[in-house]
Amino acid sequence: MDDTQSPAPHVADSHDLIRVHGARENNLKDVSVAIPKRRLTVFTGVSGSGKSSLVFDTIAAESQRLINETYSAFVQGFMPTLARPEVDVLDGLTTAIIVDQQRMGADPRSTVGTATDANAMLRILFSRLGKPHIGSPKAFSFNVASISGSGAVAMERGGRTVKERRSFSITGGMCPRCEGRGSVNDIDLTQLYDDRKSLSEGALTIPGYSVDGWYGRIFSGCGFFDPGKPIREFTETELNDLLYKEPTKIKVEGINLTYEGLIPKIQKSMLSKDVESLQPHVRAFVERAVTFTTCPDCDGTRLSETARSSKVEGISIADACAMQISDLAQWVRGLDEPSVAPLLATLQRTLDSFVDIGLGYLSLDRPSGTLSGGEAQRTKMIRHLGSSLTDVTYVFDEPTIGLHPHDIQRMNDLLAQLRDKGNTVLVVEHKPEAIVIADHVVDLGPGAGTAGGEVVFEGSVEGLRASGTLTGRHLDDRAALKPSVRAPSGVLEVRGAATHNLRDVDVDIPLGVLVVVTGVAGSGKSSLIHGSVSGRDGVVAVDQTAIKGSRRSNPATYTGLLDPIRKAFAKANGVKPALFSPNSEGACPGCNGAGVIYTDLAMMAGVATVCEECEGKRFQASVLDFTFGGRDIAEVLAMPVEEAAAFFGAGEARTPAAHKILTRMADVGLGYLSLGQPLTTLSGGERQRLKLATHMGGKGGVYVLDEPTTGLHLADVEHLLGLLDRLVDSGKSVIVIEHHQAVMAHADWIIDLGPGAGHDGGRVVFEGTPADLVAARSTLTGEHLATYVGA
């Protein structure tokens, strides 16, 4: 062996760290970390400790911003503008690809196929191979309507205007009856009006259509019918004008308006929107008055008869989209057509990725709004799995959400695969099974909110265990089975449940106890609970859908806490409550109550500067002179929940109504949130717990929670179990859809669905106590739970 020295490393190989220095986004306190490249780094810490602020709002945001700056100003004008994060130095960044948990748009036209480009490839496939040939790929799209027209067009040529006749036609695949939605709606007229009354007596029962309101005045003054006559005495023409009249220009009280019949008006204002996004009272009306039935013309496939008539080997595009993806992948593999070989290979790869990632049980026609947060995140991952890019930073936000312990192993393999290609993988995670595979761990804390924002440990998993931080201490926590379980007070019967993949399921859900519904991802848990239980009277469902809220909404406005506080301030100072709202009369005139002034700089990131007039407090100076219990309204909104609970709980500031809401927020583990923090800055887990706090004061007797451990640190899971116990002990029934073994071990009764996902699931494979499930080990859940509790 010769003793020559190995050459010195090339200078280009020395950049193997992503260095963050002095990060101050949100609650981060001058954080500095060095993250190894081409390794899997997991960020841990309690909910609200600053993990997302560091990973998403600092590292990923700056990477995206720098990439956007490489495009021309013209292109940047069409891209989202990103502000530079609050950080001194960010060095060694690589291209970041963010895979987050944002639910996919609940647009009624969006399906799994349209969201992943699988539909686009299928449409091209059918337009090339389908017999009979019916046209371009548009002819197979349920979002394109068939239209044709002809007429004269005027064009400027050489300084003269020339007229030419033109005709055109587009063949689309949209079903003309349901306009590509797959369902048609029927309106129950008895829910729109009371036919014994006249319009001026308030016959209309639609929300917002009161007699003294604007709509009431239009209907009274339109002149098409007599507003003083009971509706049951209307002639056929008058009733037709009330319900179906086309838009017509009229004049009411000297104002030019357009009059339109009730049905088209409701269809435009309420039915064209997603039902979930409507206000609660409007949603209740729509659910009462409108029945949605599968479209009889297209049988729910959304496609026109022509589009369904063209087939490849006896399968139409509607059949292909309705197949379970694992079956569709088999069918595509069997097609041997050299003319479209590249297309088939790409389609095959996309469908195989679905199966690899554990989503083979979905079908391409599944509306994307019905996917859970975890399913949506894994659907987004599909684009990146087969990618040949290396030296990219992949950023994941709790990829194990919604995954059964059995599926977590699969997800770990995928993350390791991405890393082994030479990519940097950054994961924000709470589950110990996912933390242990890390090459490097960054633990943030020590607490949440203002008590967090510091790096408390950086190093290996072994080092974390020995570090004594909150995460390190709880990493090997294992819940034990309860020695005794509560006895049910009754049962909630579910009979013949057949939503999605459920196979005519009959099950009795015990009441008055803590019931956990579990099973692998796609086994039918949500279908059973949301399909057969959630809509019943007295059932309060708290799911993970995003809270609709602007920068002006905060925990105080969302939970209704601001009302008693405003009234208390108004009463103490003898002024009106509207003064104590930054969105109403008390707003600072300089920034309209936003606290900051936004300057739009076209394609550059807009700049938000703190308003000089109110110094970010959002209120007029005169409003801050009014105090209550020695504090002004801006100081109250800056308080964390725990401090505010103490403030409103005793002494001269005692306000029982406010104290009650604050105690509920502290109960769900949000004691660190400040009352005025914008909702847009809350994490997914924080939003769900805020909803839970709001609903806990409700009248419902049965609570349905959808994976409440989402985004919860191991230490907070104990806190949550205590909360669930308190709910049950206060006489409520709690049904939890959950994969976390600690919650299963704590349950009084378990309903396990399976045995597999999609058409291999949809049956109840076990119902009984956790101890029986562990003893039997008859299901996947039983085996994992037994290992977890060390049985």
XYZ file of C-alpha atoms in Angstrom, residues 177-685:
509
model
C -77.811 17.393 -16.715
C -75.586 17.763 -13.632
C -72.899 19.971 -15.232
C -70.104 17.610 -14.264
C -70.925 17.482 -10.552
C -72.282 13.922 -10.461
C -75.319 14.896 -8.401
C -78.429 16.925 -9.069
C -80.322 18.898 -6.478
C -83.998 19.024 -5.877
C -85.490 21.847 -3.830
C -88.269 21.188 -1.347
C -90.622 24.162 -1.869
C -92.285 23.770 1.539
C -88.942 24.780 3.122
C -88.778 28.035 1.103
C -92.082 29.566 2.166
C -95.176 29.065 4.269
C -97.988 29.104 1.677
C -100.646 30.142 4.255
C -99.013 33.552 4.675
C -98.562 36.419 2.255
C -95.140 37.863 1.427
C -95.747 40.920 3.595
C -96.612 38.608 6.527
C -93.170 37.002 6.183
C -93.999 33.891 4.143
C -90.389 33.403 2.993
C -88.393 31.200 5.372
C -85.020 31.486 3.588
C -82.191 32.952 5.744
C -81.666 36.605 4.846
C -85.012 37.045 3.038
C -86.911 38.917 5.763
C -89.796 41.287 4.974
C -87.978 44.438 6.098
C -84.694 43.361 4.467
C -83.528 44.279 0.978
C -84.886 41.082 -0.631
C -88.246 41.557 1.053
C -88.524 45.040 -0.458
C -87.636 43.730 -3.938
C -90.289 40.986 -3.796
C -92.889 43.421 -2.437
C -92.168 46.124 -4.991
C -91.541 44.106 -8.158
C -95.204 44.215 -9.245
C -95.354 40.638 -10.576
C -97.713 39.565 -7.782
C -99.657 41.012 -4.870
C -97.502 40.915 -1.702
C -100.629 40.965 0.484
C -102.105 37.748 -0.986
C -101.358 34.337 0.634
C -99.046 32.292 -1.609
C -101.513 29.390 -1.854
C -103.907 31.763 -3.700
C -101.316 32.740 -6.366
C -102.176 31.964 -9.987
C -99.856 29.642 -11.906
C -98.167 32.623 -13.601
C -97.638 34.453 -10.309
C -96.122 31.371 -8.654
C -93.884 30.841 -11.679
C -92.720 34.479 -11.460
C -91.978 34.066 -7.741
C -90.017 30.850 -8.169
C -88.515 30.629 -11.642
C -88.569 34.023 -13.407
C -85.491 34.741 -15.559
C -83.426 37.817 -14.557
C -85.537 40.878 -15.446
C -84.716 44.579 -15.035
C -87.172 46.407 -12.734
C -87.358 49.626 -10.718
C -88.101 49.508 -6.968
C -88.340 52.694 -4.889
C -86.611 54.588 -7.699
C -83.637 52.201 -7.874
C -82.842 50.101 -10.968
C -82.541 46.416 -10.043
C -82.568 42.949 -11.525
C -85.382 40.695 -10.318
C -84.870 36.944 -10.390
C -87.005 34.010 -9.207
C -86.243 32.361 -5.854
C -84.900 29.055 -7.226
C -82.224 30.469 -9.609
C -81.289 33.008 -6.913
C -80.753 30.298 -4.274
C -78.860 28.155 -6.771
C -76.431 30.983 -7.502
C -75.981 32.247 -3.946
C -76.040 29.032 -1.913
C -75.865 25.898 -4.034
C -72.908 26.838 -6.230
C -70.709 26.938 -3.108
C -69.377 24.004 -1.165
C -71.909 23.202 1.587
C -69.139 22.990 4.209
C -68.045 26.595 3.605
C -71.469 28.140 4.270
C -72.358 29.838 7.542
C -73.979 27.427 10.034
C -77.555 28.800 9.740
C -77.387 28.872 5.905
C -75.927 25.363 5.888
C -78.754 24.114 8.111
C -81.260 25.630 5.662
C -79.562 24.065 2.611
C -79.471 20.662 4.305
C -83.196 20.982 5.104
C -84.412 22.365 1.789
C -82.183 20.676 -0.765
C -81.900 16.989 -1.489
C -78.840 15.928 -3.468
C -79.403 12.804 -5.534
C -77.078 10.990 -7.916
C -77.576 12.356 -11.431
C -79.854 9.902 -13.280
C -78.340 10.720 -16.711
C -74.684 9.968 -15.951
C -75.213 7.762 -12.889
C -72.831 9.914 -10.827
C -69.889 9.525 -13.242
C -70.098 13.269 -14.225
C -69.508 12.307 -17.895
C -71.763 12.638 -20.945
C -73.109 9.585 -22.743
C -70.709 10.153 -25.669
C -67.668 10.179 -23.347
C -68.820 6.932 -21.754
C -69.444 5.248 -25.124
C -65.757 5.274 -26.179
C -63.933 2.272 -24.724
C -60.476 0.733 -24.543
C -60.647 -3.062 -24.270
C -64.242 -2.849 -23.070
C -63.519 -0.264 -20.322
C -64.813 3.322 -20.548
C -63.038 6.239 -18.858
C -65.836 6.317 -16.242
C -65.178 2.642 -15.421
C -61.430 3.314 -15.185
C -61.921 6.216 -12.745
C -64.317 4.205 -10.575
C -61.880 1.291 -10.197
C -59.805 1.010 -7.084
C -56.372 2.432 -8.046
C -54.572 -0.854 -7.292
C -56.906 -2.599 -9.805
C -56.543 0.212 -12.351
C -52.739 -0.144 -12.154
C -53.117 -3.846 -13.079
C -55.378 -2.964 -16.026
C -52.935 -0.341 -17.371
C -50.081 -2.827 -17.040
C -51.999 -5.171 -19.358
C -52.292 -2.612 -22.181
C -49.647 -3.147 -24.835
C -49.772 -0.271 -27.317
C -46.387 0.828 -28.696
C -47.976 4.017 -30.139
C -48.592 5.417 -26.646
C -45.760 3.653 -24.779
C -44.303 6.765 -23.011
C -47.774 7.779 -21.793
C -48.520 4.286 -20.459
C -45.165 4.172 -18.656
C -45.775 7.519 -16.903
C -49.368 6.619 -16.005
C -48.175 3.259 -14.706
C -45.555 4.963 -12.519
C -48.113 7.403 -11.056
C -50.594 4.628 -10.229
C -47.857 2.446 -8.719
C -46.801 5.378 -6.521
C -50.369 5.503 -5.139
C -50.087 1.830 -4.202
C -46.554 2.203 -2.736
C -47.623 5.039 -0.505
C -50.608 3.101 0.802
C -53.362 4.905 -1.135
C -54.135 2.047 -3.517
C -57.611 1.828 -1.971
C -58.744 5.217 -3.373
C -60.396 5.603 -6.758
C -59.639 8.452 -9.160
C -63.252 9.707 -9.064
C -63.163 10.258 -5.279
C -63.858 13.990 -4.598
C -60.623 15.483 -3.224
C -62.544 17.382 -0.528
C -63.392 14.034 1.119
C -59.748 13.059 1.695
C -58.435 13.292 5.249
C -55.449 15.557 6.027
C -53.047 12.592 5.966
C -54.459 11.268 2.675
C -54.180 14.722 1.102
C -50.556 14.983 2.186
C -49.694 11.554 0.802
C -51.506 12.368 -2.465
C -49.218 15.396 -2.834
C -46.161 13.188 -2.184
C -46.971 11.103 -5.256
C -45.565 13.772 -7.583
C -42.153 13.550 -5.941
C -41.699 9.831 -5.379
C -40.511 8.893 -8.844
C -38.541 12.102 -9.362
C -34.924 11.835 -10.549
C -33.945 15.109 -8.853
C -31.266 14.888 -6.196
C -29.842 17.407 -3.735
C -33.323 18.756 -3.122
C -34.723 19.570 0.328
C -38.030 17.832 0.989
C -40.020 19.353 3.843
C -42.763 17.250 5.447
C -45.325 18.301 8.016
C -46.147 15.276 10.162
C -46.299 12.697 7.357
C -47.570 10.002 9.769
C -50.879 11.785 10.363
C -53.837 9.518 9.756
C -51.570 6.487 9.482
C -52.097 3.269 11.371
C -48.919 2.007 13.133
C -48.837 -0.667 10.393
C -48.592 2.039 7.688
C -46.009 4.194 9.526
C -43.305 1.640 8.687
C -44.082 2.149 4.986
C -43.871 5.918 5.327
C -40.501 5.605 7.118
C -39.179 3.524 4.199
C -40.307 6.194 1.714
C -38.596 8.986 3.672
C -35.412 6.916 3.839
C -35.661 6.251 0.075
C -35.861 9.988 -0.663
C -32.813 10.590 1.571
C -30.799 7.738 0.035
C -31.119 9.357 -3.391
C -29.025 12.205 -2.017
C -31.764 14.551 -0.800
C -32.087 16.492 2.445
C -35.296 15.446 4.221
C -36.701 17.705 6.962
C -39.623 16.308 8.941
C -41.729 17.940 11.659
C -42.965 14.995 13.714
C -44.333 13.849 17.093
C -44.655 10.069 16.756
C -41.776 8.159 18.425
C -41.855 5.522 15.632
C -40.987 8.252 13.122
C -38.495 10.115 15.342
C -36.281 7.058 15.878
C -35.306 6.797 12.179
C -33.732 10.283 12.179
C -30.055 10.840 11.429
C -30.220 14.163 13.255
C -32.778 15.599 15.700
C -33.513 19.246 16.514
C -35.706 19.577 19.624
C -37.396 22.944 20.194
C -38.920 24.196 23.419
C -38.806 24.201 26.347
C -42.492 25.162 26.311
C -45.026 26.509 23.814
C -45.748 30.016 22.550
C -43.688 32.641 24.384
C -42.195 29.895 26.583
C -40.751 28.152 23.501
C -38.777 29.219 20.461
C -35.354 27.960 21.592
C -33.312 24.927 20.526
C -33.111 22.735 23.633
C -31.279 19.822 22.002
C -29.495 19.088 18.730
C -27.884 15.734 17.933
C -28.660 12.040 17.542
C -31.747 10.094 18.717
C -29.635 8.405 21.420
C -28.493 11.829 22.588
C -32.123 13.009 22.696
C -33.095 10.094 24.945
C -30.359 11.022 27.407
C -30.880 14.786 27.151
C -33.640 15.177 29.737
C -35.697 17.520 27.519
C -39.474 17.096 27.509
C -39.304 15.106 24.237
C -36.360 13.016 25.473
C -38.149 12.105 28.693
C -41.358 11.093 26.930
C -39.820 9.359 23.889
C -40.101 5.898 25.417
C -43.430 6.525 27.160
C -45.842 3.648 26.823
C -49.428 3.879 28.037
C -50.709 0.938 30.056
C -54.137 -0.631 29.595
C -56.700 0.659 32.074
C -57.299 -1.751 34.967
C -61.079 -1.287 34.674
C -63.390 0.153 32.035
C -66.605 2.156 32.406
C -69.989 0.526 31.834
C -72.043 1.998 28.959
C -75.286 3.835 29.676
C -76.913 2.876 26.377
C -76.078 2.291 22.726
C -76.192 4.233 19.488
C -77.353 1.838 16.775
C -75.855 1.935 13.280
C -77.616 -0.338 10.813
C -76.729 -1.116 7.192
C -73.990 1.521 6.854
C -72.804 1.443 3.233
C -70.984 4.792 2.692
C -67.879 4.463 0.424
C -66.364 1.009 1.056
C -68.498 -0.070 4.062
C -70.124 -3.458 3.548
C -73.552 -3.114 5.096
C -72.104 -2.614 8.582
C -74.261 -3.101 11.692
C -72.664 -1.937 14.905
C -73.790 -0.758 18.356
C -71.703 2.148 19.645
C -71.859 2.262 23.462
C -72.822 5.630 25.002
C -71.507 7.275 28.157
C -67.994 5.869 27.632
C -64.834 6.620 25.620
C -65.103 4.726 22.320
C -62.139 4.549 19.936
C -62.757 3.656 16.280
C -59.574 2.398 14.639
C -58.241 0.419 11.682
C -55.684 0.871 8.900
C -55.893 3.987 6.691
C -58.757 3.495 4.236
C -60.558 0.797 6.242
C -63.751 2.885 6.520
C -63.497 4.587 9.947
C -64.444 8.086 8.792
C -67.077 6.666 6.426
C -68.731 4.891 9.347
C -68.650 7.772 11.822
C -69.141 10.781 9.534
C -71.551 8.861 7.284
C -73.795 7.339 9.960
C -73.246 9.174 13.254
C -72.210 12.812 12.708
C -75.475 14.099 11.262
C -77.672 12.885 14.139
C -79.284 15.190 16.708
C -77.145 15.937 19.730
C -73.932 14.856 17.989
C -71.138 17.441 17.903
C -68.452 16.601 15.314
C -65.053 18.286 15.626
C -62.936 17.531 12.575
C -59.694 18.805 11.097
C -61.069 21.083 8.388
C -59.350 24.444 8.361
C -60.889 27.306 10.304
C -62.041 29.998 7.915
C -60.362 33.139 9.199
C -58.559 36.208 7.963
C -55.621 38.051 9.534
C -58.208 39.933 11.606
C -59.631 36.785 13.237
C -58.038 35.549 16.427
C -58.858 33.062 19.220
C -60.846 35.770 21.059
C -63.156 36.494 18.102
C -63.443 32.831 17.020
C -64.504 31.458 20.409
C -66.921 34.328 21.108
C -64.712 35.423 24.012
C -64.472 39.010 22.806
C -68.220 39.657 23.333
C -68.271 39.342 27.157
C -64.925 41.193 27.351
C -66.215 44.104 25.213
C -69.416 44.297 27.255
C -67.456 44.299 30.531
C -65.212 47.129 29.273
C -68.215 49.091 27.981
C -70.134 48.707 31.238
C -67.165 49.715 33.398
C -66.535 52.854 31.342
C -70.103 53.813 30.374
C -69.425 53.694 26.601
C -70.635 51.400 23.825
C -69.085 47.929 23.212
C -68.277 48.636 19.511
C -65.396 50.865 20.639
C -63.523 47.826 21.930
C -63.394 46.048 18.571
C -60.452 46.669 16.219
C -62.794 45.739 13.333
C -65.426 48.307 14.286
C -65.581 51.787 15.811
C -62.473 51.377 17.964
C -60.159 50.761 14.992
C -57.048 52.866 14.639
C -57.726 55.180 11.670
C -54.148 54.853 10.397
C -54.246 51.091 9.733
C -58.007 50.396 9.930
C -57.449 48.188 12.946
C -55.015 45.792 11.255
C -52.049 46.903 13.384
C -49.795 46.917 10.327
C -49.786 48.792 7.047
C -49.270 46.683 3.932
C -47.419 48.191 1.006
C -47.887 46.236 -2.215
C -44.712 46.156 -4.327
C -46.085 44.295 -7.392
C -43.909 41.238 -8.016
C -41.646 41.938 -5.011
C -42.817 40.749 -1.609
C -45.159 43.267 -0.004
C -43.871 45.019 3.079
C -45.821 45.056 6.332
C -44.769 47.904 8.607
C -46.111 48.315 12.114
C -48.593 51.206 12.148
C -46.879 54.257 13.676
C -50.121 55.714 14.991
C -51.197 52.805 17.216
C -47.794 51.009 17.407
C -49.438 47.751 16.341
C -52.082 47.830 19.068
C -54.903 48.137 16.450
C -56.993 50.587 18.538
C -57.472 54.371 18.543
C -55.477 56.100 21.273
C -58.681 57.332 22.954
C -59.979 53.747 23.360
C -56.823 52.764 25.273
C -57.670 55.359 27.957
C -60.569 53.137 29.079
C -59.402 50.435 31.472
C -60.994 47.481 33.196
C -59.302 45.887 36.196
C -56.320 48.163 35.553
C -55.689 46.928 31.977
C -56.651 48.447 28.615
C -58.188 46.335 25.814
C -54.893 46.010 23.859
C -53.123 44.651 26.948
C -55.924 42.132 27.467
C -55.647 40.883 23.851
C -51.881 40.479 24.292
C -52.328 38.186 27.317
C -51.799 34.429 26.999
C -54.922 32.357 27.778
C -53.638 31.191 31.199
C -52.887 34.735 32.372
C -56.250 35.966 31.055
C -58.074 33.131 32.863
C -56.533 34.258 36.153
C -57.296 37.924 35.354
C -60.997 37.379 34.526
C -61.450 34.723 37.208
C -61.091 36.855 40.327
C -60.797 40.380 41.656
C -62.410 43.461 40.155
C -62.061 42.099 36.592
C -64.159 39.012 37.398
C -66.197 38.113 34.279
C -67.689 34.597 34.604
C -68.702 34.343 30.907
C -65.149 35.118 29.713
C -63.551 32.967 32.410
C -65.613 29.936 31.346
C -64.389 30.115 27.721
C -60.775 30.702 28.836
C -60.845 27.668 31.149
C -62.029 25.511 28.242
C -59.161 26.808 26.063
C -56.643 26.022 28.817
C -58.248 22.562 29.207
C -57.506 21.640 25.586
C -53.878 22.667 26.024
C -53.967 26.140 24.458
C -52.942 28.020 27.612
C -49.958 29.563 25.816
C -51.873 31.199 22.919
C -52.316 34.938 23.187
C -55.931 36.086 22.750
C -55.125 38.377 19.835
C -52.861 36.050 17.814
C -54.129 35.883 14.187
C -55.801 32.550 13.336
C -53.695 32.348 10.172
C -50.592 31.673 12.328
C -52.033 28.644 14.186
C -50.894 25.112 13.367
C -53.352 22.377 12.305
C -53.418 20.746 15.766
